[in-house]
Amino acid sequence: MTSVQIKICGVTNVKDAGACAEMGVNMIGFNFYSQSPRYVEPKVARRLVEAMPPGVCAVGVFVDASAEEIRDTADAAGVRCVQLHGRTLPDTCSELAREFRVIRAFSTDSQFRPEEVSLFDDCDVLVDAHHPNLRGGTGLTCDWPAARIARSFARFLILSGGLTEQNVGQAIATVAPHAVDVCSGVESTPGAKNHRAIENFVTAVRTANSSVNAFPS
């Protein structure tokens, strides 16, 4: 069985980044969308990235950013994985995939078509809940059945949206994702992580991993 990986997003400080790494989190997300309450400046993110142990993937989160802006910010922050929300086209993702690990984010709104995930075959995929104004960290639960269908079109699927220690086991059993992503579900306030909640979330994922024999291909 392949264990489900864990991504903690919206990290803003070295204490929280260190706690995530110590608890065995696989990916840590830094938000470079200036309108987000979890926004972190690239130079601050770079200090956090440089303090992370090898093997933990630093992810830069962008919304409707140009390829040039993504490159410049990612280079300044020292991240080699970029998560793209908004209207980024397949050609742009393919271009960036020559330089970075690319995670293309989709929201399960009324227009979401799981099969469209296959247009981004150079990318990993993150499926999140839809919110009319916010991009991530909403606490809303995404459409799990739609995410499950999208998984069959994705080389690597990350499930996001409203996950907590209480529901992540059911989410894993329902969707069979390659990874799960949590932000507001392990926070005290936006951008400030609750370390006990992170520990409980990681434990819940590991429990789910141990209870599932195998995921379908």
mmCIF file of C-alpha atoms in Angstrom:
data_model
loop_
_atom_site.group_PDB
_atom_site.id
_atom_site.type_symbol
_atom_site.label_atom_id
_atom_site.label_comp_id
_atom_site.label_asym_id
_atom_site.label_seq_id
_atom_site.Cartn_x
_atom_site.Cartn_y
_atom_site.Cartn_z
ATOM 1 C CA MET A 1 0.000 0.000 0.000
ATOM 2 C CA THR A 2 1.180 3.495 -0.827
ATOM 3 C CA SER A 3 0.791 5.775 2.174
ATOM 4 C CA VAL A 4 -1.207 8.958 1.721
ATOM 5 C CA GLN A 5 1.079 11.966 1.959
ATOM 6 C CA ILE A 6 0.295 15.048 4.055
ATOM 7 C CA LYS A 7 0.475 18.695 2.995
ATOM 8 C CA ILE A 8 0.040 21.557 5.471
ATOM 9 C CA CYS A 9 -0.698 24.836 3.717
ATOM 10 C CA GLY A 10 -0.653 28.473 4.798
ATOM 11 C CA VAL A 11 2.465 28.262 6.969
ATOM 12 C CA THR A 12 3.842 31.705 7.831
ATOM 13 C CA ASN A 13 6.529 31.274 10.491
ATOM 14 C CA VAL A 14 9.516 29.135 11.425
ATOM 15 C CA LYS A 15 7.914 27.660 14.546
ATOM 16 C CA ASP A 16 4.986 26.235 12.600
ATOM 17 C CA ALA A 17 7.203 25.051 9.742
ATOM 18 C CA GLY A 18 9.451 23.267 12.219
ATOM 19 C CA ALA A 19 6.492 21.599 13.930
ATOM 20 C CA CYS A 20 5.176 20.339 10.603
ATOM 21 C CA ALA A 21 8.556 18.881 9.685
ATOM 22 C CA GLU A 22 9.014 17.243 13.085
ATOM 23 C CA MET A 23 5.646 15.528 12.786
ATOM 24 C CA GLY A 24 6.516 13.993 9.438
ATOM 25 C CA VAL A 25 4.555 16.234 7.084
ATOM 26 C CA ASN A 26 5.578 15.686 3.450
ATOM 27 C CA MET A 27 4.740 19.098 1.962
ATOM 28 C CA ILE A 28 4.539 22.603 3.433
ATOM 29 C CA GLY A 29 2.737 25.349 1.533
ATOM 30 C CA PHE A 30 3.601 29.053 1.496
ATOM 31 C CA ASN A 31 0.962 31.433 0.153
ATOM 32 C CA PHE A 32 2.190 34.101 -2.254
ATOM 33 C CA TYR A 33 -1.294 35.451 -3.028
ATOM 34 C CA SER A 34 -1.190 38.980 -1.614
ATOM 35 C CA GLN A 35 -4.910 39.056 -0.762
ATOM 36 C CA SER A 36 -4.670 35.995 1.458
ATOM 37 C CA PRO A 37 -4.533 36.403 5.261
ATOM 38 C CA ARG A 38 -1.786 33.767 5.102
ATOM 39 C CA TYR A 39 0.377 35.691 2.655
ATOM 40 C CA VAL A 40 4.087 35.445 3.298
ATOM 41 C CA GLU A 41 6.795 37.513 1.608
ATOM 42 C CA PRO A 42 9.180 35.491 -0.562
ATOM 43 C CA LYS A 43 12.226 36.541 1.475
ATOM 44 C CA VAL A 44 10.515 35.321 4.647
ATOM 45 C CA ALA A 45 9.527 32.082 2.961
ATOM 46 C CA ARG A 46 13.123 31.547 1.877
ATOM 47 C CA ARG A 47 14.298 31.579 5.503
ATOM 48 C CA LEU A 48 11.654 28.996 6.349
ATOM 49 C CA VAL A 49 12.530 26.836 3.347
ATOM 50 C CA GLU A 50 16.240 26.915 4.187
ATOM 51 C CA ALA A 51 15.440 25.716 7.725
ATOM 52 C CA MET A 52 13.380 22.747 6.493
ATOM 53 C CA PRO A 53 14.975 19.285 6.551
ATOM 54 C CA PRO A 54 15.710 17.455 3.295
ATOM 55 C CA GLY A 55 12.785 15.469 1.996
ATOM 56 C CA VAL A 56 10.100 18.002 2.916
ATOM 57 C CA CYS A 57 8.691 19.647 -0.209
ATOM 58 C CA ALA A 58 8.226 23.429 -0.075
ATOM 59 C CA VAL A 59 5.249 24.534 -2.173
ATOM 60 C CA GLY A 60 4.610 28.080 -3.374
ATOM 61 C CA VAL A 61 0.906 28.898 -3.801
ATOM 62 C CA PHE A 62 -0.152 31.328 -6.548
ATOM 63 C CA VAL A 63 -3.454 32.696 -7.887
ATOM 64 C CA ASP A 64 -3.734 33.883 -11.508
ATOM 65 C CA ALA A 65 -0.034 34.737 -11.608
ATOM 66 C CA SER A 66 1.939 34.992 -14.840
ATOM 67 C CA ALA A 67 4.697 32.509 -15.609
ATOM 68 C CA GLU A 68 7.272 35.263 -15.127
ATOM 69 C CA GLU A 69 5.860 36.222 -11.730
ATOM 70 C CA ILE A 70 5.785 32.590 -10.646
ATOM 71 C CA ARG A 71 9.398 32.056 -11.683
ATOM 72 C CA ASP A 72 10.640 35.232 -9.997
ATOM 73 C CA THR A 73 8.784 34.589 -6.741
ATOM 74 C CA ALA A 74 9.667 30.891 -6.604
ATOM 75 C CA ASP A 75 13.338 31.656 -7.196
ATOM 76 C CA ALA A 76 13.324 34.358 -4.520
ATOM 77 C CA ALA A 77 11.665 32.019 -2.037
ATOM 78 C CA GLY A 78 13.734 28.983 -2.923
ATOM 79 C CA VAL A 79 10.779 26.724 -3.762
ATOM 80 C CA ARG A 80 10.824 24.178 -6.574
ATOM 81 C CA CYS A 81 7.156 23.229 -6.441
ATOM 82 C CA VAL A 82 4.368 25.638 -7.423
ATOM 83 C CA GLN A 83 0.618 25.290 -6.804
ATOM 84 C CA LEU A 84 -1.482 27.215 -9.293
ATOM 85 C CA HIS A 85 -5.029 28.407 -8.627
ATOM 86 C CA GLY A 86 -7.256 30.328 -11.013
ATOM 87 C CA ARG A 87 -7.220 30.267 -14.790
ATOM 88 C CA THR A 88 -3.705 29.016 -15.571
ATOM 89 C CA LEU A 89 -3.827 27.270 -18.956
ATOM 90 C CA PRO A 90 -2.369 23.852 -19.821
ATOM 91 C CA ASP A 91 0.348 25.373 -22.039
ATOM 92 C CA THR A 92 1.568 27.600 -19.202
ATOM 93 C CA CYS A 93 1.583 24.656 -16.805
ATOM 94 C CA SER A 94 3.563 22.566 -19.289
ATOM 95 C CA GLU A 95 6.064 25.397 -19.708
ATOM 96 C CA LEU A 96 6.530 25.721 -15.946
ATOM 97 C CA ALA A 97 6.712 21.945 -15.524
ATOM 98 C CA ARG A 98 10.050 22.010 -17.329
ATOM 99 C CA GLU A 99 11.443 23.897 -14.325
ATOM 100 C CA PHE A 100 9.204 23.058 -11.359
ATOM 101 C CA ARG A 101 6.963 20.421 -9.922
ATOM 102 C CA VAL A 102 3.550 21.898 -10.782
ATOM 103 C CA ILE A 103 0.337 21.310 -8.838
ATOM 104 C CA ARG A 104 -2.706 22.554 -10.737
ATOM 105 C CA ALA A 105 -5.597 23.371 -8.381
ATOM 106 C CA PHE A 106 -9.258 22.861 -9.284
ATOM 107 C CA SER A 107 -12.368 23.814 -7.316
ATOM 108 C CA THR A 108 -15.457 21.608 -7.364
ATOM 109 C CA ASP A 109 -17.932 24.262 -8.466
ATOM 110 C CA SER A 110 -20.901 23.650 -10.760
ATOM 111 C CA GLN A 111 -18.644 23.968 -13.820
ATOM 112 C CA PHE A 112 -16.035 21.458 -12.657
ATOM 113 C CA ARG A 113 -15.578 18.557 -15.051
ATOM 114 C CA PRO A 114 -13.263 15.882 -13.597
ATOM 115 C CA GLU A 115 -12.149 14.730 -17.039
ATOM 116 C CA GLU A 116 -10.606 18.168 -17.726
ATOM 117 C CA VAL A 117 -7.890 17.234 -15.249
ATOM 118 C CA SER A 118 -6.399 15.092 -18.053
ATOM 119 C CA LEU A 119 -5.532 18.281 -19.986
ATOM 120 C CA PHE A 120 -2.853 18.965 -17.365
ATOM 121 C CA ASP A 121 -0.867 15.767 -17.779
ATOM 122 C CA ASP A 122 2.414 17.475 -16.848
ATOM 123 C CA CYS A 123 1.010 18.388 -13.431
ATOM 124 C CA ASP A 124 -0.084 16.947 -10.163
ATOM 125 C CA VAL A 125 -3.651 17.941 -9.286
ATOM 126 C CA LEU A 126 -5.220 19.446 -6.172
ATOM 127 C CA VAL A 127 -9.004 19.348 -5.803
ATOM 128 C CA ASP A 128 -10.493 21.903 -3.410
ATOM 129 C CA ALA A 129 -13.876 23.299 -2.424
ATOM 130 C CA HIS A 130 -15.355 26.197 -4.341
ATOM 131 C CA HIS A 131 -15.672 29.647 -2.768
ATOM 132 C CA PRO A 132 -16.738 32.696 -4.813
ATOM 133 C CA ASN A 133 -14.019 34.937 -3.370
ATOM 134 C CA LEU A 134 -11.406 32.948 -1.470
ATOM 135 C CA ARG A 135 -8.691 30.653 -2.864
ATOM 136 C CA GLY A 136 -8.032 27.931 -0.324
ATOM 137 C CA GLY A 137 -8.235 27.884 3.448
ATOM 138 C CA THR A 138 -12.009 28.326 3.400
ATOM 139 C CA GLY A 139 -12.906 25.391 5.663
ATOM 140 C CA LEU A 140 -15.478 24.276 3.077
ATOM 141 C CA THR A 141 -15.576 20.601 2.079
ATOM 142 C CA CYS A 142 -15.110 19.805 -1.576
ATOM 143 C CA ASP A 143 -17.221 17.383 -3.613
ATOM 144 C CA TRP A 144 -15.641 14.040 -2.698
ATOM 145 C CA PRO A 145 -17.385 11.976 -5.409
ATOM 146 C CA ALA A 146 -16.167 14.442 -8.057
ATOM 147 C CA ALA A 147 -12.662 14.294 -6.582
ATOM 148 C CA ARG A 148 -12.770 10.500 -6.741
ATOM 149 C CA ILE A 149 -13.599 10.646 -10.449
ATOM 150 C CA ALA A 150 -10.839 13.214 -11.028
ATOM 151 C CA ARG A 151 -8.355 10.843 -9.436
ATOM 152 C CA SER A 152 -8.670 8.493 -12.410
ATOM 153 C CA PHE A 153 -7.480 11.308 -14.701
ATOM 154 C CA ALA A 154 -4.612 12.534 -12.493
ATOM 155 C CA ARG A 155 -1.122 11.130 -12.091
ATOM 156 C CA PHE A 156 -1.083 12.381 -8.468
ATOM 157 C CA LEU A 157 -4.155 13.778 -6.708
ATOM 158 C CA ILE A 158 -4.146 15.917 -3.570
ATOM 159 C CA LEU A 159 -7.482 16.224 -1.776
ATOM 160 C CA SER A 160 -8.138 19.533 -0.054
ATOM 161 C CA GLY A 161 -11.092 21.469 1.339
ATOM 162 C CA GLY A 162 -12.462 21.326 4.864
ATOM 163 C CA LEU A 163 -10.360 18.405 6.056
ATOM 164 C CA THR A 164 -9.944 17.873 9.792
ATOM 165 C CA GLU A 165 -8.815 15.095 12.090
ATOM 166 C CA GLN A 166 -12.482 14.079 12.362
ATOM 167 C CA ASN A 167 -13.202 13.587 8.647
ATOM 168 C CA VAL A 168 -9.862 12.884 6.962
ATOM 169 C CA GLY A 169 -10.141 9.134 7.478
ATOM 170 C CA GLN A 170 -13.514 9.055 5.737
ATOM 171 C CA ALA A 171 -12.143 11.328 2.996
ATOM 172 C CA ILE A 172 -9.257 8.949 2.335
ATOM 173 C CA ALA A 173 -11.586 5.951 2.235
ATOM 174 C CA THR A 174 -13.962 7.736 -0.155
ATOM 175 C CA VAL A 175 -11.553 9.435 -2.560
ATOM 176 C CA ALA A 176 -8.347 7.350 -2.248
ATOM 177 C CA PRO A 177 -6.117 10.386 -2.853
ATOM 178 C CA HIS A 178 -2.342 10.263 -3.103
ATOM 179 C CA ALA A 179 -2.127 13.123 -0.587
ATOM 180 C CA VAL A 180 -4.343 15.256 1.644
ATOM 181 C CA ASP A 181 -4.019 18.985 2.208
ATOM 182 C CA VAL A 182 -5.119 20.907 5.300
ATOM 183 C CA CYS A 183 -4.979 24.592 6.160
ATOM 184 C CA SER A 184 -7.738 26.098 8.318
ATOM 185 C CA GLY A 185 -8.448 22.709 9.901
ATOM 186 C CA VAL A 186 -5.201 22.933 11.920
ATOM 187 C CA GLU A 187 -5.223 26.652 12.736
ATOM 188 C CA SER A 188 -5.852 28.759 15.810
ATOM 189 C CA THR A 189 -6.229 31.851 13.604
ATOM 190 C CA PRO A 190 -5.430 32.334 9.886
ATOM 191 C CA GLY A 191 -1.694 31.822 9.470
ATOM 192 C CA ALA A 192 -1.130 30.544 13.040
ATOM 193 C CA LYS A 193 -1.083 26.756 13.284
ATOM 194 C CA ASN A 194 -2.302 24.743 16.249
ATOM 195 C CA HIS A 195 0.434 22.182 16.842
ATOM 196 C CA ARG A 196 -1.823 19.776 18.708
ATOM 197 C CA ALA A 197 -4.278 19.882 15.815
ATOM 198 C CA ILE A 198 -1.445 19.127 13.368
ATOM 199 C CA GLU A 199 -0.371 16.178 15.494
ATOM 200 C CA ASN A 200 -3.936 14.863 15.654
ATOM 201 C CA PHE A 201 -4.392 15.286 11.906
ATOM 202 C CA VAL A 202 -1.164 13.424 11.141
ATOM 203 C CA THR A 203 -2.216 10.631 13.500
ATOM 204 C CA ALA A 204 -5.620 10.385 11.817
ATOM 205 C CA VAL A 205 -3.998 10.084 8.367
ATOM 206 C CA ARG A 206 -1.587 7.412 9.580
ATOM 207 C CA THR A 207 -4.484 5.507 11.138
ATOM 208 C CA ALA A 208 -6.353 5.667 7.840
ATOM 209 C CA ASN A 209 -3.243 4.495 5.986
ATOM 210 C CA SER A 210 -2.919 1.463 8.218
ATOM 211 C CA SER A 211 -6.576 0.505 7.831
ATOM 212 C CA VAL A 212 -6.662 0.507 4.033
ATOM 213 C CA ASN A 213 -5.105 -2.477 2.294
ATOM 214 C CA ALA A 214 -4.625 -0.882 -1.107
ATOM 215 C CA PHE A 215 -5.880 1.879 -3.359
ATOM 216 C CA PRO A 216 -7.111 1.268 -6.881
ATOM 217 C CA SER A 217 -4.798 2.326 -9.641
#
